[in-house]
């Protein structure tokens, strides 16, 4: 029995190799996974042309996944250094990598990225359109926008951010309800500008069916972009954000009618108390589609530390239903991230994802923590390093400050509670 997409296969009762691989990694029943894909609650981004892919599942009941952004800009155009970031992201177990390159001819880099990365690859085609056609934004035609989408699909991109929800009506809502930070989504701002200059509807909204045909042909998962995501906590949960979310829910149903897999993208910047209600809103308005969030950043006052503000929000978001976290680095709002920035961002996001998995009771999540606690009780430093989310840093800290007693650390020395309890309970002298 033939099929074009993972969703179509699932709806026909077919269990694909990708489903088998994901079910094994997630320790769940493959038939149950197939049913979740069929109803749209789980996606497996897996372009038919991405031969090096090690598929991962994103959605209900699965481990929270993380995405790493990279790519060149006009001010920092070094594809070799971006490939170093790719290698680091893969080594640090990122589940997905988004190429957000927005300058020059990016085709060669994108193709090399797809060929070399086992992680799912995402892009934002509208970023590439200006450089690809070497045209002013307002001069790019509908056919050319769709042409870039098809080019990315042919190159093997697994999921694409498409800002189809910022249509003319959403734009009116935005203008009638002024914001502190307006539109902070780069793709959203480009399309808003294109619509305003040309006095036309968003091409990705108007020609959504043509977009779906491309995605169906290559099994590209549509990540419906949140052009109106809040760029400050003041703008969170406002009229334009909710208006766009309603449109995204409608587009989700249209995509599912064509057996195209869908992710929904979300905020953004948001105060702690608004995060859980926003997760509920998305799941309600977008019919349980997997939710992909940038942060949310829970305060606006920490440039240089936004990997922390993001991790706080990401843990709360994922514990309340978000399925996919986009990492944020300490360089957010300041510069293109370095390798060190990337590492900090990945670790912070992985901690947030795991903390949420503990709260959600994801199978296997607590076992990792229990193993670490057992190693600490036994003062088994080698095992602690092996289990650490960042073994290199843990080993370095231990090596930099050596204690007098090997079964302690320089914080407590022989007064170590764990050491002394072990000795007392085994009836051995403490000192």
Short mmCIF file of C-alpha atoms in Angstrom, two decimals:
data_model
loop_
_atom_site.label_atom_id
_atom_site.label_comp_id
_atom_site.label_asym_id
_atom_site.label_seq_id
_atom_site.Cartn_x
_atom_site.Cartn_y
_atom_site.Cartn_z
CA UNK A 1 0.00 0.00 0.00
CA UNK A 2 1.51 3.32 -1.06
CA UNK A 3 1.62 6.58 0.91
CA UNK A 4 3.13 10.05 0.60
CA UNK A 5 3.41 11.19 4.20
CA UNK A 6 3.78 9.70 7.66
CA UNK A 7 0.27 10.93 8.43
CA UNK A 8 -1.19 9.25 5.36
CA UNK A 9 0.57 6.00 6.22
CA UNK A 10 -0.75 6.15 9.79
CA UNK A 11 -4.29 6.77 8.58
CA UNK A 12 -4.03 3.75 6.29
CA UNK A 13 -2.87 1.60 9.21
CA UNK A 14 0.70 1.35 7.92
CA UNK A 15 3.59 1.28 10.38
CA UNK A 16 6.61 2.88 8.73
CA UNK A 17 10.29 2.37 9.50
CA UNK A 18 10.31 5.88 10.97
CA UNK A 19 7.47 4.98 13.33
CA UNK A 20 9.28 1.84 14.44
CA UNK A 21 12.46 3.81 15.12
CA UNK A 22 10.66 6.49 17.13
CA UNK A 23 8.60 3.98 19.13
CA UNK A 24 11.77 2.14 20.13
CA UNK A 25 13.51 5.34 21.28
CA UNK A 26 10.43 6.54 23.17
CA UNK A 27 9.69 3.13 24.75
CA UNK A 28 6.06 3.19 23.58
CA UNK A 29 3.84 0.86 21.58
CA UNK A 30 4.27 1.47 17.86
CA UNK A 31 0.56 1.02 17.13
CA UNK A 32 -0.27 3.67 19.72
CA UNK A 33 2.29 5.98 18.12
CA UNK A 34 0.77 5.37 14.70
CA UNK A 35 -2.65 6.37 16.01
CA UNK A 36 -1.30 9.60 17.50
CA UNK A 37 0.27 10.49 14.13
CA UNK A 38 -2.99 9.71 12.35
CA UNK A 39 -4.89 12.19 14.53
CA UNK A 40 -2.18 14.87 14.31
CA UNK A 41 -1.08 14.79 17.97
CA UNK A 42 2.42 13.59 17.02
CA UNK A 43 4.60 14.38 14.01
CA UNK A 44 7.71 12.71 12.61
CA UNK A 45 9.42 15.31 10.40
CA UNK A 46 11.01 13.11 7.74
CA UNK A 47 11.49 14.48 4.23
CA UNK A 48 11.79 11.65 1.71
CA UNK A 49 15.08 13.19 0.49
CA UNK A 50 16.80 13.36 3.92
CA UNK A 51 18.80 10.13 3.70
CA UNK A 52 20.95 10.73 6.81
CA UNK A 53 17.96 11.34 9.10
CA UNK A 54 17.56 9.55 12.41
CA UNK A 55 13.84 10.27 12.87
CA UNK A 56 12.40 11.72 16.05
CA UNK A 57 8.81 12.14 17.14
CA UNK A 58 7.37 15.36 18.50
CA UNK A 59 4.09 15.51 20.34
CA UNK A 60 1.79 14.10 22.97
CA UNK A 61 3.24 11.54 25.37
CA UNK A 62 6.76 11.77 23.93
CA UNK A 63 9.93 13.28 25.37
CA UNK A 64 10.13 17.06 24.98
CA UNK A 65 12.40 17.82 22.03
CA UNK A 66 14.77 20.74 21.49
CA UNK A 67 15.75 22.68 18.39
CA UNK A 68 18.98 24.58 17.71
CA UNK A 69 19.04 27.63 15.43
CA UNK A 70 22.08 28.54 13.35
CA UNK A 71 22.95 30.14 10.01
CA UNK A 72 24.70 33.18 8.56
CA UNK A 73 23.75 36.83 8.39
CA UNK A 74 25.19 39.68 6.30
CA UNK A 75 27.39 40.78 9.21
CA UNK A 76 28.58 37.24 10.08
CA UNK A 77 28.83 35.22 6.89
CA UNK A 78 31.04 32.21 7.61
CA UNK A 79 29.51 28.91 6.57
CA UNK A 80 32.52 26.93 7.88
CA UNK A 81 31.91 28.16 11.43
CA UNK A 82 28.21 27.33 11.08
CA UNK A 83 29.13 23.75 10.14
CA UNK A 84 31.15 23.61 13.38
CA UNK A 85 27.94 24.56 15.16
CA UNK A 86 26.13 21.76 13.34
CA UNK A 87 28.68 19.24 14.62
CA UNK A 88 28.35 20.59 18.15
CA UNK A 89 24.54 20.50 18.02
CA UNK A 90 24.54 16.87 16.89
CA UNK A 91 27.15 15.90 19.50
CA UNK A 92 25.06 17.55 22.22
CA UNK A 93 21.95 15.59 21.17
CA UNK A 94 19.84 18.35 19.64
CA UNK A 95 16.74 16.82 18.10
CA UNK A 96 16.44 19.36 15.30
CA UNK A 97 18.51 22.08 13.63
CA UNK A 98 17.02 25.11 11.92
CA UNK A 99 19.04 26.89 9.25
CA UNK A 100 18.02 30.53 9.59
CA UNK A 101 20.56 31.86 7.09
CA UNK A 102 19.35 35.17 5.70
CA UNK A 103 22.16 36.34 3.44
CA UNK A 104 23.67 35.22 0.16
CA UNK A 105 23.32 31.99 -1.76
CA UNK A 106 22.55 29.52 0.99
CA UNK A 107 21.74 26.51 -1.19
CA UNK A 108 25.14 24.79 -0.87
CA UNK A 109 25.18 25.15 2.93
CA UNK A 110 21.61 23.86 3.25
CA UNK A 111 22.34 20.83 1.07
CA UNK A 112 25.51 20.02 3.04
CA UNK A 113 23.56 20.40 6.27
CA UNK A 114 20.90 17.93 5.13
CA UNK A 115 23.51 15.46 3.90
CA UNK A 116 25.50 15.49 7.14
CA UNK A 117 22.88 15.87 9.87
CA UNK A 118 21.00 12.98 11.49
CA UNK A 119 18.84 15.58 13.25
CA UNK A 120 15.67 16.89 11.59
CA UNK A 121 16.35 20.01 9.53
CA UNK A 122 14.11 23.06 9.48
CA UNK A 123 14.21 26.29 7.47
CA UNK A 124 12.24 29.50 6.97
CA UNK A 125 11.95 29.80 3.16
CA UNK A 126 10.90 33.47 3.23
CA UNK A 127 14.35 34.33 4.67
CA UNK A 128 15.99 32.76 1.65
CA UNK A 129 13.77 34.34 -0.99
CA UNK A 130 15.46 37.75 -1.10
CA UNK A 131 18.96 36.29 -1.51
CA UNK A 132 17.89 33.46 -3.80
CA UNK A 133 16.26 35.75 -6.34
CA UNK A 134 18.52 38.77 -5.67
CA UNK A 135 15.44 41.01 -5.63
CA UNK A 136 13.85 43.58 -3.40
CA UNK A 137 11.25 42.01 -1.10
CA UNK A 138 8.29 43.79 -2.68
CA UNK A 139 9.24 42.52 -6.16
CA UNK A 140 9.11 38.83 -5.27
CA UNK A 141 6.09 37.12 -6.81
CA UNK A 142 3.78 34.50 -5.34
CA UNK A 143 5.24 31.93 -7.72
CA UNK A 144 8.74 32.79 -6.55
CA UNK A 145 7.83 32.44 -2.87
CA UNK A 146 6.37 28.99 -3.58
CA UNK A 147 9.39 28.18 -5.72
CA UNK A 148 11.72 28.67 -2.77
CA UNK A 149 9.53 26.37 -0.68
CA UNK A 150 9.75 23.69 -3.34
CA UNK A 151 13.54 24.13 -3.60
CA UNK A 152 13.95 23.61 0.15
CA UNK A 153 11.65 20.58 -0.02
CA UNK A 154 13.71 19.05 -2.85
CA UNK A 155 16.88 19.67 -0.85
CA UNK A 156 15.51 17.46 1.93
CA UNK A 157 14.32 19.92 4.57
CA UNK A 158 12.09 18.09 7.08
CA UNK A 159 10.04 20.99 8.45
CA UNK A 160 9.52 24.57 7.34
CA UNK A 161 8.31 27.59 9.24
CA UNK A 162 5.55 29.14 7.15
CA UNK A 163 3.98 32.36 8.48
CA UNK A 164 0.59 31.76 6.89
CA UNK A 165 -1.45 33.04 9.85
CA UNK A 166 -0.58 36.70 9.44
CA UNK A 167 -3.23 37.38 6.78
CA UNK A 168 -4.85 40.73 6.03
CA UNK A 169 -7.37 40.29 8.85
CA UNK A 170 -4.64 39.51 11.40
CA UNK A 171 -2.75 42.55 10.11
CA UNK A 172 -5.79 44.77 10.72
CA UNK A 173 -6.12 43.37 14.22
CA UNK A 174 -2.48 44.20 14.84
CA UNK A 175 -2.83 47.80 13.61
CA UNK A 176 -6.03 48.34 15.61
CA UNK A 177 -4.39 47.07 18.80
CA UNK A 178 -0.97 48.76 19.00
CA UNK A 179 1.85 46.88 20.69
CA UNK A 180 4.90 47.90 22.65
CA UNK A 181 7.23 45.86 20.41
CA UNK A 182 5.13 45.50 17.21
CA UNK A 183 6.12 42.37 15.19
CA UNK A 184 9.40 40.78 16.31
CA UNK A 185 9.18 37.70 14.06
CA UNK A 186 11.62 38.23 11.19
CA UNK A 187 9.55 36.16 8.75
CA UNK A 188 6.33 37.71 9.99
CA UNK A 189 7.67 41.23 9.55
CA UNK A 190 8.84 40.46 6.00
CA UNK A 191 5.43 39.14 4.99
CA UNK A 192 3.59 41.98 6.74
CA UNK A 193 5.76 44.44 4.81
CA UNK A 194 5.14 42.58 1.53
CA UNK A 195 1.37 42.72 2.09
CA UNK A 196 1.40 46.41 3.04
CA UNK A 197 3.60 47.47 0.12
CA UNK A 198 1.73 45.42 -2.47
CA UNK A 199 -1.75 45.76 -0.93
CA UNK A 200 -2.22 42.01 -1.32
CA UNK A 201 -3.01 38.99 0.81
CA UNK A 202 -0.22 36.93 2.36
CA UNK A 203 0.78 34.56 -0.48
CA UNK A 204 1.23 31.63 1.89
CA UNK A 205 -2.32 32.12 3.18
CA UNK A 206 -3.94 32.81 -0.20
CA UNK A 207 -2.19 29.89 -1.89
CA UNK A 208 -2.12 27.55 1.09
CA UNK A 209 -3.43 24.63 -0.97
CA UNK A 210 -0.49 24.95 -3.39
CA UNK A 211 1.84 24.99 -0.42
CA UNK A 212 0.23 21.82 0.92
CA UNK A 213 0.77 20.02 -2.38
CA UNK A 214 4.51 20.70 -2.17
CA UNK A 215 4.66 19.53 1.43
CA UNK A 216 2.65 16.42 0.69
CA UNK A 217 4.91 15.45 -2.24
CA UNK A 218 8.08 15.49 -0.11
CA UNK A 219 6.53 14.80 3.31
CA UNK A 220 7.55 18.17 4.72
CA UNK A 221 6.03 19.01 8.09
CA UNK A 222 4.57 22.53 8.12
CA UNK A 223 5.57 24.50 11.20
CA UNK A 224 2.93 27.20 11.21
CA UNK A 225 4.86 30.26 12.27
CA UNK A 226 3.72 32.72 14.91
CA UNK A 227 4.34 36.04 13.21
CA UNK A 228 2.49 37.77 16.06
CA UNK A 229 4.35 36.13 18.90
CA UNK A 230 4.92 38.63 21.71
CA UNK A 231 8.34 40.27 21.77
CA UNK A 232 7.79 41.61 25.27
CA UNK A 233 5.81 40.39 28.25
CA UNK A 234 3.52 43.41 27.83
CA UNK A 235 2.36 42.14 24.40
CA UNK A 236 1.64 38.56 25.53
CA UNK A 237 -1.81 37.08 24.96
CA UNK A 238 -3.05 40.14 23.11
CA UNK A 239 -5.61 40.40 20.32
CA UNK A 240 -3.29 39.84 17.38
CA UNK A 241 -1.58 36.83 18.98
CA UNK A 242 -4.94 35.17 19.61
CA UNK A 243 -6.30 36.17 16.19
CA UNK A 244 -3.33 34.51 14.51
CA UNK A 245 -3.71 31.40 16.67
CA UNK A 246 -7.33 31.05 15.53
CA UNK A 247 -6.19 31.26 11.89
CA UNK A 248 -3.47 28.67 12.54
CA UNK A 249 -6.07 26.30 13.94
CA UNK A 250 -8.12 26.64 10.76
CA UNK A 251 -5.05 26.05 8.59
CA UNK A 252 -4.15 22.99 10.67
CA UNK A 253 -7.41 21.30 9.75
CA UNK A 254 -6.85 22.12 6.08
CA UNK A 255 -3.37 20.59 6.21
CA UNK A 256 -4.64 17.45 7.89
CA UNK A 257 -7.24 17.04 5.15
CA UNK A 258 -4.27 16.67 2.78
CA UNK A 259 -2.38 14.32 5.18
CA UNK A 260 0.28 16.98 5.82
CA UNK A 261 1.85 16.97 9.28
CA UNK A 262 1.65 20.19 11.31
CA UNK A 263 3.53 21.89 14.15
CA UNK A 264 2.23 25.11 15.70
CA UNK A 265 4.75 27.76 16.76
CA UNK A 266 4.21 29.87 19.85
CA UNK A 267 5.55 32.61 22.12
CA UNK A 268 7.81 34.41 22.65
CA UNK A 269 8.00 36.62 25.76
CA UNK A 270 5.46 35.92 28.48
CA UNK A 271 5.06 36.34 32.24
CA UNK A 272 5.08 33.14 34.28
CA UNK A 273 1.39 33.25 35.14
CA UNK A 274 0.33 33.41 31.47
CA UNK A 275 2.27 30.39 30.23
CA UNK A 276 -0.03 27.55 31.31
CA UNK A 277 -3.20 29.27 29.98
CA UNK A 278 -1.45 29.86 26.64
CA UNK A 279 -0.56 26.17 26.34
CA UNK A 280 -4.22 25.30 26.94
CA UNK A 281 -5.35 27.88 24.36
CA UNK A 282 -3.05 26.47 21.68
CA UNK A 283 -4.11 22.88 22.26
CA UNK A 284 -7.78 23.91 22.18
CA UNK A 285 -7.66 26.26 19.18
CA UNK A 286 -5.23 24.10 17.15
CA UNK A 287 -6.92 20.77 17.86
CA UNK A 288 -4.09 19.15 19.83
CA UNK A 289 -1.37 19.74 17.22
CA UNK A 290 2.18 19.63 18.67
CA UNK A 291 3.29 22.99 20.04
CA UNK A 292 6.76 24.47 19.37
CA UNK A 293 7.76 27.41 21.59
CA UNK A 294 10.59 29.93 21.63
CA UNK A 295 11.12 30.16 25.37
CA UNK A 296 8.86 31.68 26.51
CA UNK A 297 11.23 34.27 28.01
CA UNK A 298 9.71 35.13 31.37
CA UNK A 299 11.24 38.59 31.78
CA UNK A 300 12.66 41.22 29.43
CA UNK A 301 15.48 42.55 31.61
CA UNK A 302 18.23 39.91 31.23
CA UNK A 303 20.24 40.39 28.01
CA UNK A 304 23.23 38.07 28.25
CA UNK A 305 21.22 35.63 30.37
CA UNK A 306 18.23 34.89 28.17
CA UNK A 307 19.13 31.19 28.04
CA UNK A 308 18.03 31.25 31.69
CA UNK A 309 14.85 33.30 31.20
CA UNK A 310 14.00 30.95 28.33
CA UNK A 311 14.72 27.75 30.26
CA UNK A 312 12.44 28.86 33.09
CA UNK A 313 9.60 29.52 30.66
CA UNK A 314 10.34 26.45 28.56
CA UNK A 315 10.12 24.10 31.54
CA UNK A 316 6.76 25.56 32.56
CA UNK A 317 5.47 25.53 28.97
CA UNK A 318 6.48 21.93 28.34
CA UNK A 319 5.13 20.76 31.71
CA UNK A 320 1.79 22.25 30.61
CA UNK A 321 1.65 20.79 27.12
CA UNK A 322 4.35 22.26 24.84
CA UNK A 323 6.15 19.53 22.92
CA UNK A 324 9.16 21.20 21.29
CA UNK A 325 11.49 23.88 22.69
CA UNK A 326 13.54 26.21 20.53
CA UNK A 327 16.77 26.91 22.36
CA UNK A 328 17.77 30.43 23.29
CA UNK A 329 21.41 31.38 23.87
CA UNK A 330 23.03 34.04 26.09
CA UNK A 331 23.54 36.03 22.85
CA UNK A 332 19.78 36.43 22.22
CA UNK A 333 18.97 40.05 21.29
CA UNK A 334 22.70 40.88 21.16
CA UNK A 335 24.64 39.06 18.40
CA UNK A 336 25.03 35.88 16.36
CA UNK A 337 25.81 33.10 18.88
CA UNK A 338 29.32 31.64 19.22
CA UNK A 339 30.04 27.98 19.86
CA UNK A 340 30.19 28.66 23.60
CA UNK A 341 26.86 30.52 23.43
CA UNK A 342 25.37 27.56 21.61
CA UNK A 343 26.56 25.11 24.24
CA UNK A 344 25.05 27.19 27.05
CA UNK A 345 21.76 27.44 25.15
CA UNK A 346 21.59 23.72 24.38
CA UNK A 347 22.30 22.70 27.98
CA UNK A 348 19.71 25.15 29.34
CA UNK A 349 17.08 23.89 26.89
CA UNK A 350 17.83 20.23 27.58
CA UNK A 351 17.50 20.84 31.32
CA UNK A 352 14.15 22.57 30.77
CA UNK A 353 12.92 19.75 28.53
CA UNK A 354 13.94 17.06 31.00
CA UNK A 355 12.43 18.92 33.95
CA UNK A 356 9.15 19.06 32.06
CA UNK A 357 9.34 15.36 31.17
CA UNK A 358 9.64 14.58 34.89
CA UNK A 359 6.53 16.64 35.57
CA UNK A 360 4.63 14.98 32.72
CA UNK A 361 5.65 11.47 33.75
CA UNK A 362 7.25 10.67 30.40
CA UNK A 363 8.41 7.02 30.42
CA UNK A 364 12.08 6.68 31.40
CA UNK A 365 12.59 10.30 32.47
CA UNK A 366 12.77 9.69 36.23
CA UNK A 367 15.13 6.75 35.83
CA UNK A 368 17.97 9.12 34.83
CA UNK A 369 17.51 11.20 38.00
CA UNK A 370 17.27 8.12 40.20
CA UNK A 371 20.53 6.78 38.77
CA UNK A 372 22.26 10.10 39.46
CA UNK A 373 20.94 10.13 43.03
CA UNK A 374 22.22 6.60 43.59
CA UNK A 375 25.67 7.61 42.30
CA UNK A 376 25.67 10.60 44.68
CA UNK A 377 24.68 8.44 47.62
CA UNK A 378 27.56 6.10 46.76
CA UNK A 379 29.94 9.06 46.17
CA UNK A 380 30.67 7.46 42.81
CA UNK A 381 32.20 10.40 40.97
CA UNK A 382 32.87 8.48 37.77
CA UNK A 383 29.23 7.43 37.53
CA UNK A 384 28.05 10.98 38.28
CA UNK A 385 30.18 12.32 35.41
CA UNK A 386 28.86 9.62 33.09
CA UNK A 387 25.26 10.57 33.90
CA UNK A 388 25.75 14.35 33.90
CA UNK A 389 24.02 16.36 31.19
CA UNK A 390 27.41 18.11 30.69
CA UNK A 391 30.10 15.58 31.77
CA UNK A 392 32.96 17.84 30.64
CA UNK A 393 32.01 20.68 32.97
CA UNK A 394 31.35 18.35 35.91
CA UNK A 395 34.79 16.71 35.54
CA UNK A 396 36.51 20.09 35.19
CA UNK A 397 34.92 21.49 38.36
CA UNK A 398 35.93 18.41 40.35
CA UNK A 399 39.50 18.50 39.00
CA UNK A 400 39.94 22.22 39.72
CA UNK A 401 39.34 21.84 43.46
CA UNK A 402 40.63 18.60 44.99
CA UNK A 403 39.52 17.65 48.55
CA UNK A 404 41.64 16.16 51.32
CA UNK A 405 39.35 13.12 51.50
CA UNK A 406 38.57 11.46 48.18
CA UNK A 407 35.02 10.57 49.32
CA UNK A 408 34.10 14.24 49.73
CA UNK A 409 34.36 17.57 47.92
CA UNK A 410 35.91 20.90 48.91
CA UNK A 411 32.54 22.35 49.90
CA UNK A 412 32.07 20.15 53.00
CA UNK A 413 35.18 17.99 53.28
CA UNK A 414 34.88 15.44 56.08
CA UNK A 415 31.66 17.13 57.22
CA UNK A 416 29.94 15.83 54.05
CA UNK A 417 26.44 14.64 55.03
CA UNK A 418 26.41 11.85 52.45
CA UNK A 419 29.83 10.54 53.51
CA UNK A 420 28.95 10.62 57.20
CA UNK A 421 25.53 9.01 56.79
CA UNK A 422 27.11 6.20 54.80
CA UNK A 423 29.62 5.64 57.56
CA UNK A 424 27.09 5.87 60.40
CA UNK A 425 24.67 3.48 58.74
CA UNK A 426 27.47 0.99 58.09
CA UNK A 427 28.81 1.51 61.66
CA UNK A 428 32.17 2.92 60.53
CA UNK A 429 33.91 5.75 62.39
CA UNK A 430 33.21 9.14 60.79
CA UNK A 431 36.63 10.73 61.30
#
